């Protein structure tokens, strides 16, 4: 226990920050009618707008409606500089209609409703999107286009910042877009990755008398255990992700993010002093339900029709699963041959768990009590 406390102290004194949040997404909806008129709305997180143009005028950490209203011209100017619709006959003029505020599962968003006045007798426009790409290359614009009752979706990124609106996207292309989005959300969802790694730290071990970690007898038991853990986690977060995206479950962001940090704390403590069920897949399933609510912030605001939503959910979950496998297989490849050495069981496993415990504790404090902790 003394070694674990030393590791935790070193972590708390290390440089860096204690924050971990979901990747940045904005939501763009375009409605095209038969005459070529375009109505649109753009949802951008207040935290992102505060980063690029500054919204918190008095620096108190809270953005009021008055502060947001005072920056409306700056918001419009920023959007016009990063969002464009252009036809063969020239650009479309973006005309702001209203400024609103909406609450998504991950916080407050500014909503800019606008109309696009395009030249008549021109081709369908090409959309060019560039919000936040210069500051955050992981930012994504989630696009929904409705026309004559049909809905298509796309994910805009620095690699794919434009799309021709007249192009018909296949279901496979949409599936691929959301697969990539899911892969990115697990790759850069550091709290989800940390939970997975804490679960996998004892992957090449089994519980012995008194809760001691003993090496597994062969590769197969370790591989089977990882398959069970990953499968349980995937099924659980798919269930809660679907429930949250369809509106069946709606919990405050602070509660969900705090609970995600708590799952890491509880699992790390179990690695150090066992008290949870010995079947790790049960832990993965139970806590995976909480993590699925965290993933829901990416898809919930899309408001897609049932078929399109099913495709988005399938692609997103497959992407998350692929990311988990990409982490788990190399980890097992390293952990299995090291399982017979005392350095792993008495060193890496407890020290890694203690480090995860410390970091997750800082995340929990930050999320539950809105206390920003920066370590120097």
CSV table of C-alpha atoms in Angstrom, one decimal, residues 16-367:
chain,number,residue,atom,x,y,z
A,16,UNK,CA,-0.2,18.4,-16.8
A,17,UNK,CA,-3.9,18.8,-16.4
A,18,UNK,CA,-6.6,16.7,-14.9
A,19,UNK,CA,-9.3,17.3,-17.5
A,20,UNK,CA,-10.8,14.8,-19.9
A,21,UNK,CA,-13.8,15.6,-22.0
A,22,UNK,CA,-15.4,14.3,-25.2
A,23,UNK,CA,-14.1,15.4,-28.6
A,24,UNK,CA,-15.5,18.6,-30.0
A,25,UNK,CA,-18.5,18.3,-32.3
A,26,UNK,CA,-20.9,20.8,-33.9
A,27,UNK,CA,-24.2,20.0,-35.5
A,28,UNK,CA,-25.2,21.5,-38.9
A,29,UNK,CA,-28.7,20.9,-40.3
A,30,UNK,CA,-29.7,22.0,-43.8
A,31,UNK,CA,-33.2,21.8,-45.3
A,32,UNK,CA,-33.4,22.2,-49.1
A,33,UNK,CA,-36.8,22.8,-50.8
A,34,UNK,CA,-37.8,22.2,-54.5
A,35,UNK,CA,-37.1,25.9,-55.4
A,36,UNK,CA,-33.5,25.7,-54.1
A,37,UNK,CA,-34.1,27.7,-50.9
A,38,UNK,CA,-32.0,26.6,-48.0
A,39,UNK,CA,-32.8,26.9,-44.3
A,40,UNK,CA,-30.1,25.9,-41.8
A,41,UNK,CA,-29.2,25.7,-38.2
A,42,UNK,CA,-25.8,25.3,-36.6
A,43,UNK,CA,-25.2,24.2,-33.0
A,44,UNK,CA,-21.8,25.0,-31.5
A,45,UNK,CA,-20.8,24.4,-28.0
A,46,UNK,CA,-20.4,27.5,-25.9
A,47,UNK,CA,-17.0,26.2,-24.6
A,48,UNK,CA,-15.8,26.0,-28.2
A,49,UNK,CA,-17.0,29.5,-29.1
A,50,UNK,CA,-15.4,30.8,-25.9
A,51,UNK,CA,-12.2,29.3,-27.1
A,52,UNK,CA,-12.2,31.0,-30.5
A,53,UNK,CA,-13.8,34.4,-30.0
A,54,UNK,CA,-14.2,34.7,-26.2
A,55,UNK,CA,-17.7,34.8,-24.6
A,56,UNK,CA,-17.0,35.0,-20.9
A,57,UNK,CA,-16.6,38.8,-20.7
A,58,UNK,CA,-16.0,39.1,-16.9
A,59,UNK,CA,-13.9,36.0,-16.7
A,60,UNK,CA,-16.0,34.4,-13.9
A,61,UNK,CA,-16.2,31.0,-15.7
A,62,UNK,CA,-19.9,31.3,-16.4
A,63,UNK,CA,-21.4,32.5,-19.8
A,64,UNK,CA,-24.6,34.4,-19.3
A,65,UNK,CA,-27.2,35.2,-22.0
A,66,UNK,CA,-26.1,38.8,-21.8
A,67,UNK,CA,-22.5,37.9,-22.6
A,68,UNK,CA,-23.6,35.6,-25.4
A,69,UNK,CA,-26.0,38.3,-26.9
A,70,UNK,CA,-23.2,40.9,-26.8
A,71,UNK,CA,-21.0,38.6,-28.9
A,72,UNK,CA,-23.6,37.7,-31.5
A,73,UNK,CA,-22.0,39.9,-34.2
A,74,UNK,CA,-18.7,38.1,-33.5
A,75,UNK,CA,-20.4,34.7,-33.7
A,76,UNK,CA,-22.0,35.6,-37.0
A,77,UNK,CA,-18.7,36.9,-38.4
A,78,UNK,CA,-16.8,33.7,-37.3
A,79,UNK,CA,-19.4,31.4,-38.8
A,80,UNK,CA,-19.4,33.3,-42.1
A,81,UNK,CA,-15.6,33.0,-42.2
A,82,UNK,CA,-15.7,29.3,-41.7
A,83,UNK,CA,-19.0,28.1,-43.3
A,84,UNK,CA,-19.7,28.6,-47.0
A,85,UNK,CA,-22.2,27.4,-49.6
A,86,UNK,CA,-21.2,28.0,-53.2
A,87,UNK,CA,-22.9,27.2,-56.6
A,88,UNK,CA,-21.6,27.2,-60.1
A,89,UNK,CA,-23.0,30.7,-60.4
A,90,UNK,CA,-21.4,32.1,-57.3
A,91,UNK,CA,-21.6,31.9,-53.5
A,92,UNK,CA,-24.7,31.8,-51.4
A,93,UNK,CA,-25.3,34.6,-49.0
A,94,UNK,CA,-25.8,33.5,-45.4
A,95,UNK,CA,-28.5,35.5,-43.7
A,96,UNK,CA,-28.8,35.0,-39.9
A,97,UNK,CA,-32.4,34.5,-38.7
A,98,UNK,CA,-32.2,33.9,-35.0
A,99,UNK,CA,-29.7,33.3,-32.1
A,100,UNK,CA,-30.9,30.6,-29.6
A,101,UNK,CA,-29.4,28.5,-26.9
A,102,UNK,CA,-29.9,24.7,-26.5
A,103,UNK,CA,-28.7,22.2,-24.0
A,104,UNK,CA,-27.2,19.0,-25.2
A,105,UNK,CA,-26.0,16.1,-23.1
A,106,UNK,CA,-22.5,17.6,-22.9
A,107,UNK,CA,-23.5,21.2,-22.1
A,108,UNK,CA,-24.9,24.4,-23.5
A,109,UNK,CA,-24.7,25.2,-27.3
A,110,UNK,CA,-25.3,28.4,-29.2
A,111,UNK,CA,-27.8,27.8,-32.0
A,112,UNK,CA,-27.6,30.0,-35.1
A,113,UNK,CA,-30.5,29.7,-37.4
A,114,UNK,CA,-29.9,31.1,-40.9
A,115,UNK,CA,-31.1,31.1,-44.5
A,116,UNK,CA,-28.8,30.7,-47.6
A,117,UNK,CA,-29.7,32.9,-50.6
A,118,UNK,CA,-28.2,31.2,-53.6
A,119,UNK,CA,-28.1,32.4,-57.2
A,120,UNK,CA,-31.1,31.2,-59.2
A,121,UNK,CA,-30.7,28.6,-62.0
A,122,UNK,CA,-27.5,27.4,-60.6
A,123,UNK,CA,-26.3,23.9,-59.6
A,124,UNK,CA,-26.9,22.6,-56.1
A,125,UNK,CA,-24.3,24.2,-53.8
A,126,UNK,CA,-21.1,22.7,-52.4
A,127,UNK,CA,-20.8,23.1,-48.6
A,128,UNK,CA,-17.4,24.1,-47.2
A,129,UNK,CA,-16.9,23.8,-43.4
A,130,UNK,CA,-14.0,24.9,-41.4
A,131,UNK,CA,-15.1,25.7,-37.8
A,132,UNK,CA,-12.4,25.1,-35.2
A,133,UNK,CA,-10.2,23.0,-37.5
A,134,UNK,CA,-7.2,25.3,-37.0
A,135,UNK,CA,-7.4,25.0,-33.2
A,136,UNK,CA,-8.7,21.5,-32.8
A,137,UNK,CA,-8.0,19.0,-35.6
A,138,UNK,CA,-10.3,16.5,-33.8
A,139,UNK,CA,-13.3,18.8,-34.2
A,140,UNK,CA,-16.0,17.3,-36.4
A,141,UNK,CA,-19.1,18.8,-38.0
A,142,UNK,CA,-22.0,16.4,-38.1
A,143,UNK,CA,-24.1,17.3,-41.1
A,144,UNK,CA,-27.8,16.4,-41.7
A,145,UNK,CA,-29.3,17.3,-45.1
A,146,UNK,CA,-33.1,16.9,-45.7
A,147,UNK,CA,-34.6,17.2,-49.2
A,148,UNK,CA,-38.0,16.1,-50.4
A,149,UNK,CA,-38.5,13.8,-47.3
A,150,UNK,CA,-35.1,12.2,-47.8
A,151,UNK,CA,-32.3,12.6,-45.2
A,152,UNK,CA,-28.6,12.1,-45.7
A,153,UNK,CA,-25.8,12.6,-43.2
A,154,UNK,CA,-22.1,13.2,-43.3
A,155,UNK,CA,-19.2,13.9,-41.0
A,156,UNK,CA,-17.0,16.8,-41.9
A,157,UNK,CA,-13.4,16.9,-40.9
A,158,UNK,CA,-10.1,18.6,-41.8
A,159,UNK,CA,-9.5,15.8,-44.2
A,160,UNK,CA,-13.0,16.1,-45.7
A,161,UNK,CA,-14.1,19.7,-45.2
A,162,UNK,CA,-16.6,19.9,-48.1
A,163,UNK,CA,-19.4,18.0,-49.7
A,164,UNK,CA,-21.6,18.5,-52.7
A,165,UNK,CA,-25.2,18.7,-51.5
A,166,UNK,CA,-26.6,17.3,-54.7
A,167,UNK,CA,-24.6,14.1,-54.3
A,168,UNK,CA,-26.5,11.1,-53.0
A,169,UNK,CA,-24.6,9.4,-50.2
A,170,UNK,CA,-24.9,5.6,-50.0
A,171,UNK,CA,-25.8,3.9,-46.8
A,172,UNK,CA,-22.4,2.3,-46.8
A,173,UNK,CA,-20.7,5.7,-47.0
A,174,UNK,CA,-22.8,7.0,-44.0
A,175,UNK,CA,-22.0,3.8,-42.1
A,176,UNK,CA,-18.3,4.4,-42.8
A,177,UNK,CA,-18.5,8.0,-41.6
A,178,UNK,CA,-20.0,7.0,-38.3
A,179,UNK,CA,-17.5,4.1,-38.0
A,180,UNK,CA,-14.7,6.6,-38.2
A,181,UNK,CA,-16.5,8.9,-35.7
A,182,UNK,CA,-16.8,6.1,-33.2
A,183,UNK,CA,-13.2,5.1,-33.7
A,184,UNK,CA,-12.1,8.7,-33.0
A,185,UNK,CA,-14.3,9.0,-29.9
A,186,UNK,CA,-12.7,5.9,-28.3
A,187,UNK,CA,-9.2,6.9,-29.5
A,188,UNK,CA,-9.5,10.4,-27.9
A,189,UNK,CA,-12.0,9.6,-25.2
A,190,UNK,CA,-9.2,9.3,-22.6
A,191,UNK,CA,-11.5,8.4,-19.7
A,192,UNK,CA,-13.0,5.5,-21.7
A,193,UNK,CA,-9.6,4.3,-22.7
A,194,UNK,CA,-8.3,4.6,-19.1
A,195,UNK,CA,-11.3,2.5,-17.8
A,196,UNK,CA,-10.6,-0.1,-20.5
A,197,UNK,CA,-6.9,-0.2,-19.5
A,198,UNK,CA,-7.7,-0.6,-15.8
A,199,UNK,CA,-9.9,-3.5,-16.7
A,200,UNK,CA,-7.2,-5.1,-18.8
A,201,UNK,CA,-4.3,-4.6,-16.4
A,202,UNK,CA,-5.0,-8.0,-14.7
A,203,UNK,CA,-6.0,-9.7,-18.0
A,204,UNK,CA,-3.3,-12.3,-17.8
A,205,UNK,CA,-4.1,-13.2,-14.1
A,206,UNK,CA,-6.8,-14.8,-12.1
A,207,UNK,CA,-7.9,-14.3,-8.5
A,208,UNK,CA,-6.3,-16.7,-6.1
A,209,UNK,CA,-6.9,-17.3,-2.3
A,210,UNK,CA,-7.3,-14.0,-0.5
A,211,UNK,CA,-7.7,-12.1,-3.7
A,212,UNK,CA,-4.1,-12.4,-4.8
A,213,UNK,CA,-3.4,-12.2,-8.5
A,214,UNK,CA,-2.0,-15.5,-9.9
A,215,UNK,CA,-0.8,-16.0,-13.6
A,216,UNK,CA,-3.3,-17.8,-15.9
A,217,UNK,CA,-2.2,-21.2,-17.0
A,218,UNK,CA,-2.3,-20.5,-20.8
A,219,UNK,CA,-3.0,-18.0,-23.6
A,220,UNK,CA,-6.6,-19.3,-24.1
A,221,UNK,CA,-8.0,-18.4,-20.7
A,222,UNK,CA,-6.6,-14.9,-20.9
A,223,UNK,CA,-7.9,-14.4,-24.5
A,224,UNK,CA,-11.4,-15.7,-23.5
A,225,UNK,CA,-11.5,-13.3,-20.5
A,226,UNK,CA,-10.6,-10.3,-22.7
A,227,UNK,CA,-13.3,-11.3,-25.3
A,228,UNK,CA,-15.8,-11.5,-22.5
A,229,UNK,CA,-14.8,-8.1,-21.1
A,230,UNK,CA,-14.9,-6.4,-24.5
A,231,UNK,CA,-18.1,-8.0,-25.5
A,232,UNK,CA,-19.8,-7.1,-22.2
A,233,UNK,CA,-18.6,-3.5,-22.4
A,234,UNK,CA,-19.7,-3.2,-26.1
A,235,UNK,CA,-23.2,-4.6,-25.4
A,236,UNK,CA,-23.7,-2.4,-22.4
A,237,UNK,CA,-22.6,0.9,-24.0
A,238,UNK,CA,-24.6,0.0,-27.1
A,239,UNK,CA,-27.8,-0.4,-25.0
A,240,UNK,CA,-27.3,2.8,-23.0
A,241,UNK,CA,-26.1,4.8,-26.0
A,242,UNK,CA,-29.3,3.8,-27.9
A,243,UNK,CA,-31.5,4.7,-25.0
A,244,UNK,CA,-29.9,8.1,-24.5
A,245,UNK,CA,-29.8,8.9,-28.2
A,246,UNK,CA,-33.5,8.1,-28.6
A,247,UNK,CA,-34.4,10.1,-25.5
A,248,UNK,CA,-35.4,7.2,-23.3
A,249,UNK,CA,-32.7,8.2,-20.8
A,250,UNK,CA,-31.7,11.8,-20.3
A,251,UNK,CA,-29.2,12.5,-17.5
A,252,UNK,CA,-27.3,15.7,-16.7
A,253,UNK,CA,-23.8,15.8,-18.3
A,254,UNK,CA,-22.1,16.5,-15.0
A,255,UNK,CA,-23.7,13.4,-13.4
A,256,UNK,CA,-22.7,11.2,-16.4
A,257,UNK,CA,-19.1,12.4,-16.6
A,258,UNK,CA,-18.7,12.2,-12.8
A,259,UNK,CA,-20.0,8.6,-12.9
A,260,UNK,CA,-17.6,7.7,-15.6
A,261,UNK,CA,-14.7,8.9,-13.5
A,262,UNK,CA,-16.1,7.0,-10.6
A,263,UNK,CA,-16.1,3.7,-12.6
A,264,UNK,CA,-12.4,4.1,-13.1
A,265,UNK,CA,-11.9,4.8,-9.4
A,266,UNK,CA,-13.9,1.8,-8.3
A,267,UNK,CA,-12.2,-0.6,-10.9
A,268,UNK,CA,-8.7,0.6,-9.9
A,269,UNK,CA,-9.5,0.1,-6.2
A,270,UNK,CA,-10.6,-3.4,-7.0
A,271,UNK,CA,-7.3,-4.1,-8.7
A,272,UNK,CA,-5.6,-3.0,-5.5
A,273,UNK,CA,-7.9,-4.5,-2.9
A,274,UNK,CA,-10.5,-6.9,-4.5
A,275,UNK,CA,-14.1,-6.3,-3.5
A,276,UNK,CA,-16.0,-6.4,-6.8
A,277,UNK,CA,-17.3,-9.6,-8.5
A,278,UNK,CA,-14.5,-11.9,-9.7
A,279,UNK,CA,-16.0,-12.0,-13.2
A,280,UNK,CA,-14.6,-9.0,-14.8
A,281,UNK,CA,-17.1,-9.1,-17.6
A,282,UNK,CA,-19.8,-8.3,-15.1
A,283,UNK,CA,-17.9,-5.1,-14.1
A,284,UNK,CA,-17.4,-4.2,-17.7
A,285,UNK,CA,-21.1,-4.6,-18.4
A,286,UNK,CA,-22.4,-2.7,-15.4
A,287,UNK,CA,-20.0,0.2,-15.8
A,288,UNK,CA,-20.3,0.0,-19.6
A,289,UNK,CA,-23.9,1.2,-19.2
A,290,UNK,CA,-22.6,4.4,-17.7
A,291,UNK,CA,-19.9,4.9,-20.4
A,292,UNK,CA,-22.6,4.5,-23.1
A,293,UNK,CA,-24.3,7.6,-21.8
A,294,UNK,CA,-21.1,9.5,-22.3
A,295,UNK,CA,-20.8,8.4,-25.9
A,296,UNK,CA,-24.4,9.5,-26.5
A,297,UNK,CA,-23.4,13.2,-26.6
A,298,UNK,CA,-22.1,12.6,-30.1
A,299,UNK,CA,-25.3,11.3,-31.7
A,300,UNK,CA,-28.1,12.6,-29.5
A,301,UNK,CA,-28.5,16.0,-31.1
A,302,UNK,CA,-28.7,14.7,-34.7
A,303,UNK,CA,-32.5,13.9,-34.5
A,304,UNK,CA,-32.3,11.4,-37.4
A,305,UNK,CA,-35.1,9.3,-38.8
A,306,UNK,CA,-35.2,5.7,-37.5
A,307,UNK,CA,-33.3,4.1,-40.4
A,308,UNK,CA,-30.6,6.8,-40.5
A,309,UNK,CA,-30.3,6.7,-36.7
A,310,UNK,CA,-29.9,2.9,-36.8
A,311,UNK,CA,-27.1,3.2,-39.4
A,312,UNK,CA,-25.4,5.9,-37.3
A,313,UNK,CA,-25.6,3.8,-34.1
A,314,UNK,CA,-24.3,0.7,-35.9
A,315,UNK,CA,-21.4,2.5,-37.4
A,316,UNK,CA,-20.5,4.4,-34.3
A,317,UNK,CA,-20.6,1.2,-32.1
A,318,UNK,CA,-18.6,-0.7,-34.6
A,319,UNK,CA,-16.0,2.0,-34.6
A,320,UNK,CA,-15.8,2.0,-30.8
A,321,UNK,CA,-15.4,-1.8,-30.8
A,322,UNK,CA,-12.7,-1.6,-33.4
A,323,UNK,CA,-10.8,0.9,-31.2
A,324,UNK,CA,-11.2,-1.3,-28.1
A,325,UNK,CA,-9.8,-4.3,-30.0
A,326,UNK,CA,-6.9,-2.2,-31.3
A,327,UNK,CA,-6.0,-1.4,-27.6
A,328,UNK,CA,-6.7,-4.8,-26.1
A,329,UNK,CA,-4.8,-7.2,-28.4
A,330,UNK,CA,-1.4,-5.4,-28.2
A,331,UNK,CA,-1.9,-5.1,-24.4
A,332,UNK,CA,-2.5,-8.8,-24.0
A,333,UNK,CA,0.4,-9.5,-26.3
A,334,UNK,CA,2.6,-7.6,-23.8
A,335,UNK,CA,1.0,-8.6,-20.5
A,336,UNK,CA,0.8,-12.4,-21.2
A,337,UNK,CA,4.6,-13.1,-21.4
A,338,UNK,CA,5.2,-10.7,-18.5
A,339,UNK,CA,2.7,-12.4,-16.2
A,340,UNK,CA,5.2,-14.8,-14.7
A,341,UNK,CA,7.5,-12.0,-13.6
A,342,UNK,CA,7.0,-10.5,-10.2
A,343,UNK,CA,7.7,-7.0,-11.6
A,344,UNK,CA,4.3,-7.0,-13.3
A,345,UNK,CA,2.1,-8.5,-10.5
A,346,UNK,CA,3.8,-6.5,-7.7
A,347,UNK,CA,4.9,-3.5,-9.7
A,348,UNK,CA,3.1,-2.6,-13.0
A,349,UNK,CA,-0.3,-3.8,-12.0
A,350,UNK,CA,-0.6,-1.9,-8.6
A,351,UNK,CA,1.3,1.1,-9.8
A,352,UNK,CA,-0.7,1.4,-13.0
A,353,UNK,CA,-3.9,1.0,-11.0
A,354,UNK,CA,-2.8,3.6,-8.4
A,355,UNK,CA,-1.9,6.1,-11.2
A,356,UNK,CA,-5.4,5.6,-12.8
A,357,UNK,CA,-7.0,6.0,-9.4
A,358,UNK,CA,-5.2,9.3,-8.9
A,359,UNK,CA,-6.0,10.7,-12.4
A,360,UNK,CA,-9.7,9.6,-12.2
A,361,UNK,CA,-10.0,11.1,-8.8
A,362,UNK,CA,-8.9,14.5,-10.2
A,363,UNK,CA,-11.4,14.1,-13.1
A,364,UNK,CA,-14.1,13.3,-10.6
A,365,UNK,CA,-13.4,16.4,-8.5
A,366,UNK,CA,-13.3,18.5,-11.6
A,367,UNK,CA,-16.6,17.2,-13.0
